Amino acid sequence: GAVVSQHPSWVICKSGTSVKIECRSLDFQATTMFWYRQFPKQSLMLMATSNEGSKATYEQGVEKDKFLINHASLTLSTLTVTSAHPEDSSFYICSAIAPRSYEQYFGPGTRLTVT
Amino acid sequence: DAKTTQPNSMESNEEEPVHLPCNHSTISGTDYIHWYRQLPSQGPEYVIHGLTSNVNNRMASLAIAEDRKSSTLILHRATLRDAAVYYCTRIIQGAQKLVFGQGTRLTINP
C-alpha cells in the first residue's frame, strides 16, 4: 500500500520558537494532504487541507498565521508551528489521498512537546 | 453535525467475533463510510469503507443499514493485535475530508 512518512517523529522545542514538520508521500503523488492534531485520549481534529500549489484551507478555529502550511510539491507538505506555546504540545498527524483511491493514508505522526 | 457516534469502549475475547457499531444519522446520500483504527502513538490505519452495500476485505466486514444511518464493523476472529481505537468516519464529498468521531477503544482479552 501507499506510504506516508513524517519527520521528525518527535521534537522538543522551547516556548516562542518555531518548529517545522514534514509530511511526504513516498510512492505516490498527492495533490491533497491533510493535517490533524490529536491530544491525549482524544480523537483526531482536522486542522487544515493542504493543496499542492495553492493556499491551505483551514478549519474553523485554527489560526492560519500560527500554523503555516506549505504544499510545495506533489509529495511534500510542511506544517510550521510558529511561536510555539506549551498548549501546542500535541500529536500532529498528516494524511494523503492516493490517486484514484478513496483511501487516506496516514503518516506515523509527530509528537511535539513545547517546554 | 457531521460527526459519527460510537460507544466509547468495547471488550471481547480472543478468537471471537467483534461487532463495532456506529451511528451516522445525518449522513448524506453520497458520503462514504470509512473505518480506520489507531494503535497508541501511531497514525490511523485504513480498515474498510462502503457506500450502500455490505463490504468484505481481508481485515474485516462492513455491514451498512438499509437507511444508511448506521453501520457495523465486524472483525470475524479477533486477535490481540486488533486491540486499538476504531474510528467510524464520513468522507465529505467534494472536500474529501474525513470527519472523525470519538472512536471505540477495543480491548481484546486473551
Short mmCIF file of C-alpha atoms in Angstrom, two decimals:
data_model
loop_
_atom_site.label_atom_id
_atom_site.label_comp_id
_atom_site.label_asym_id
_atom_site.label_seq_id
_atom_site.Cartn_x
_atom_site.Cartn_y
_atom_site.Cartn_z
CA GLY A 1 0.00 0.00 0.00
CA ALA A 2 0.91 3.66 -0.25
CA VAL A 3 3.28 5.04 2.36
CA VAL A 4 3.27 8.43 4.05
CA SER A 5 6.18 9.47 6.22
CA GLN A 6 6.62 12.27 8.70
CA HIS A 7 9.73 13.93 10.01
CA PRO A 8 10.64 14.29 12.76
CA SER A 9 8.82 11.59 14.70
CA TRP A 10 9.21 13.64 17.85
CA VAL A 11 10.52 17.08 18.68
CA ILE A 12 11.02 19.16 21.78
CA CYS A 13 11.25 22.92 21.41
CA LYS A 14 11.30 25.93 23.67
CA SER A 15 8.37 28.26 24.05
CA GLY A 16 8.47 31.07 21.50
CA THR A 17 10.41 29.16 18.86
CA SER A 18 9.11 27.70 15.60
CA VAL A 19 9.18 24.10 14.51
CA LYS A 20 8.63 22.57 11.09
CA ILE A 21 7.09 19.15 10.49
CA GLU A 22 7.38 17.44 7.11
CA CYS A 23 4.88 15.07 5.54
CA ARG A 24 5.90 13.07 2.48
CA SER A 25 4.07 10.65 0.22
CA LEU A 26 6.81 8.16 -0.63
CA ASP A 27 5.43 6.20 -3.55
CA PHE A 28 2.62 8.29 -4.94
CA GLN A 29 1.81 11.87 -5.78
CA ALA A 30 -0.72 13.63 -3.59
CA THR A 31 -2.40 16.79 -4.72
CA THR A 32 -4.21 16.95 -1.39
CA MET A 33 -2.84 16.34 2.08
CA PHE A 34 -4.46 16.88 5.45
CA TRP A 35 -3.08 17.92 8.82
CA TYR A 36 -4.61 16.71 12.07
CA ARG A 37 -3.89 17.34 15.73
CA GLN A 38 -4.59 14.83 18.46
CA PHE A 39 -4.46 15.45 22.20
CA PRO A 40 -4.03 12.52 24.61
CA LYS A 41 -7.01 10.16 24.71
CA GLN A 42 -8.90 12.31 22.23
CA SER A 43 -9.87 11.90 18.62
CA LEU A 44 -8.18 13.42 15.61
CA MET A 45 -9.08 17.01 14.88
CA LEU A 46 -8.67 18.19 11.32
CA MET A 47 -6.64 21.39 11.20
CA ALA A 48 -6.34 22.11 7.51
CA THR A 49 -6.42 20.80 3.97
CA SER A 50 -3.21 21.30 2.06
CA ASN A 51 -3.45 21.62 -1.73
CA GLU A 52 -0.41 21.49 -3.96
CA GLY A 53 0.34 24.84 -5.50
CA SER A 54 -2.32 26.78 -3.62
CA LYS A 55 -3.13 28.09 -0.18
CA ALA A 56 -4.23 25.72 2.51
CA THR A 57 -7.81 25.67 3.70
CA TYR A 58 -8.04 25.92 7.47
CA GLU A 59 -10.79 24.56 9.67
CA GLN A 60 -12.75 26.94 11.83
CA GLY A 61 -10.85 27.97 14.93
CA VAL A 62 -7.39 27.09 13.58
CA GLU A 63 -5.06 30.09 13.38
CA LYS A 64 -3.56 30.23 9.91
CA ASP A 65 -0.79 32.60 10.99
CA LYS A 66 0.27 30.25 13.73
CA PHE A 67 0.10 27.01 11.79
CA LEU A 68 1.75 27.68 8.45
CA ILE A 69 1.19 25.06 5.79
CA ASN A 70 3.14 24.79 2.58
CA HIS A 71 2.48 22.18 -0.10
CA ALA A 72 5.30 22.96 -2.48
CA SER A 73 5.37 19.68 -4.39
CA LEU A 74 3.17 16.69 -5.10
CA THR A 75 5.00 14.65 -2.47
CA LEU A 76 5.71 17.13 0.31
CA SER A 77 3.63 19.24 2.67
CA THR A 78 5.05 21.05 5.68
CA LEU A 79 3.43 22.35 8.84
CA THR A 80 5.27 25.06 10.74
CA VAL A 81 4.13 25.83 14.26
CA THR A 82 5.21 29.40 14.86
CA SER A 83 5.87 30.97 18.26
CA ALA A 84 5.10 27.70 19.94
CA HIS A 85 3.44 27.61 23.35
CA PRO A 86 3.15 24.68 25.77
CA GLU A 87 -0.52 24.30 24.80
CA ASP A 88 0.62 23.50 21.25
CA SER A 89 2.14 20.29 22.59
CA SER A 90 0.28 17.55 20.79
CA PHE A 91 0.49 14.68 18.33
CA TYR A 92 0.41 16.02 14.77
CA ILE A 93 -0.61 13.64 12.00
CA CYS A 94 -0.75 14.14 8.26
CA SER A 95 -2.57 12.14 5.62
CA ALA A 96 -2.69 11.99 1.86
CA ILE A 97 -5.12 10.65 -0.67
CA ALA A 98 -3.66 8.34 -3.28
CA PRO A 99 -4.74 8.89 -6.89
CA ARG A 100 -7.90 7.04 -7.97
CA SER A 101 -8.47 5.96 -4.39
CA TYR A 102 -10.94 6.76 -1.64
CA GLU A 103 -8.39 5.74 0.93
CA GLN A 104 -6.49 8.22 3.03
CA TYR A 105 -3.02 7.13 4.04
CA PHE A 106 -1.82 8.47 7.33
CA GLY A 107 1.68 9.27 8.45
CA PRO A 108 3.05 7.86 11.70
CA GLY A 109 2.61 11.19 13.48
CA THR A 110 4.94 13.72 15.10
CA ARG A 111 4.88 14.28 18.82
CA LEU A 112 5.60 17.92 19.65
CA THR A 113 6.49 18.96 23.17
CA VAL A 114 6.88 22.66 23.89
CA THR A 115 8.72 23.47 27.11
CA ASP B 1 -23.47 17.78 12.92
CA ALA B 2 -21.41 15.61 10.61
CA LYS B 3 -19.75 13.56 13.33
CA THR B 4 -20.44 9.91 13.90
CA THR B 5 -21.42 8.31 17.21
CA GLN B 6 -19.76 5.21 18.63
CA PRO B 7 -19.58 3.54 22.04
CA ASN B 8 -16.55 4.73 24.00
CA SER B 9 -15.24 1.25 24.64
CA MET B 10 -15.88 -2.41 23.99
CA GLU B 11 -14.30 -5.60 25.15
CA SER B 12 -14.10 -9.02 23.56
CA ASN B 13 -12.19 -12.26 23.80
CA GLU B 14 -9.51 -13.53 21.50
CA GLU B 15 -10.74 -15.60 18.54
CA GLU B 16 -14.32 -14.41 18.97
CA PRO B 17 -16.18 -12.13 16.54
CA VAL B 18 -16.49 -8.45 17.37
CA HIS B 19 -19.25 -6.15 16.18
CA LEU B 20 -18.44 -2.45 16.43
CA PRO B 21 -21.49 -0.22 15.88
CA CYS B 22 -21.61 3.30 14.51
CA ASN B 23 -24.44 5.79 14.11
CA HIS B 24 -24.31 8.35 11.33
CA SER B 25 -27.89 9.51 11.20
CA THR B 26 -27.15 12.77 9.35
CA ILE B 27 -25.19 11.16 6.55
CA SER B 28 -25.97 12.36 3.05
CA GLY B 29 -26.62 10.07 0.14
CA THR B 30 -23.17 10.43 -1.36
CA ASP B 31 -21.00 10.29 1.77
CA TYR B 32 -18.92 7.17 2.06
CA ILE B 33 -18.47 5.47 5.43
CA HIS B 34 -14.86 4.73 6.28
CA TRP B 35 -13.40 2.83 9.19
CA TYR B 36 -9.90 3.39 10.50
CA ARG B 37 -8.10 2.06 13.52
CA GLN B 38 -5.31 3.56 15.54
CA LEU B 39 -2.72 1.93 17.77
CA PRO B 40 -1.10 4.03 20.54
CA SER B 41 1.30 6.68 19.25
CA GLN B 42 0.70 5.74 15.62
CA GLY B 43 -1.22 7.22 12.74
CA PRO B 44 -4.59 5.70 11.85
CA GLU B 45 -4.71 2.69 9.56
CA TYR B 46 -7.40 2.15 6.94
CA VAL B 47 -9.70 -0.79 7.62
CA ILE B 48 -12.60 -0.69 5.18
CA HIS B 49 -15.12 1.60 3.50
CA GLY B 50 -18.51 1.39 1.84
CA LEU B 51 -21.44 3.35 0.48
CA THR B 52 -24.56 1.22 0.46
CA SER B 53 -23.73 -2.44 0.10
CA ASN B 54 -22.05 -4.65 2.64
CA VAL B 55 -18.31 -4.94 2.04
CA ASN B 56 -15.69 -7.54 2.86
CA ASN B 57 -11.92 -7.45 2.79
CA ARG B 58 -9.13 -9.42 4.40
CA MET B 59 -9.28 -7.34 7.57
CA ALA B 60 -12.99 -7.03 8.26
CA SER B 61 -16.55 -6.81 7.01
CA LEU B 62 -18.73 -3.74 6.93
CA ALA B 63 -22.49 -4.06 7.27
CA ILE B 64 -24.40 -0.91 6.32
CA ALA B 65 -28.02 -0.47 7.34
CA GLU B 66 -30.54 -0.09 4.56
CA ASP B 67 -31.32 3.50 5.58
CA ARG B 68 -27.54 4.17 5.88
CA LYS B 69 -27.99 5.77 9.29
CA SER B 70 -25.81 3.18 10.94
CA SER B 71 -23.15 0.63 10.16
CA THR B 72 -21.30 -2.18 11.91
CA LEU B 73 -17.68 -3.16 11.55
CA ILE B 74 -17.23 -6.88 12.01
CA LEU B 75 -13.95 -8.50 12.99
CA HIS B 76 -14.62 -12.16 12.40
CA ARG B 77 -11.99 -13.58 14.69
CA ALA B 78 -10.35 -11.04 16.96
CA THR B 79 -6.69 -11.32 17.83
CA LEU B 80 -4.68 -9.41 20.43
CA ARG B 81 -3.28 -7.28 17.61
CA ASP B 82 -6.79 -5.99 16.90
CA ALA B 83 -6.79 -4.05 20.16
CA ALA B 84 -6.96 -0.42 19.06
CA VAL B 85 -9.22 2.60 18.83
CA TYR B 86 -11.62 2.15 15.93
CA TYR B 87 -12.96 5.22 14.19
CA CYS B 88 -16.05 5.30 12.05
CA THR B 89 -15.75 8.31 9.79
CA ARG B 90 -17.53 10.00 6.94
CA ILE B 91 -15.80 11.42 3.93
CA ILE B 92 -17.30 14.72 2.90
CA GLN B 93 -17.77 14.50 -0.85
CA GLY B 94 -16.07 17.22 -2.79
CA ALA B 95 -13.90 18.28 0.10
CA GLN B 96 -12.63 14.71 0.58
CA LYS B 97 -12.37 15.45 4.29
CA LEU B 98 -12.68 12.76 6.91
CA VAL B 99 -14.76 13.67 9.95
CA PHE B 100 -13.65 11.68 12.99
CA GLY B 101 -15.89 10.91 15.93
CA GLN B 102 -14.60 9.87 19.33
CA GLY B 103 -13.96 6.27 18.33
CA THR B 104 -14.34 2.99 20.21
CA ARG B 105 -11.47 1.66 22.27
CA LEU B 106 -11.49 -2.10 21.70
CA THR B 107 -9.88 -4.34 24.28
CA ILE B 108 -9.20 -7.98 23.44
CA ASN B 109 -8.83 -10.42 26.30
CA PRO B 110 -6.54 -13.43 25.84
#
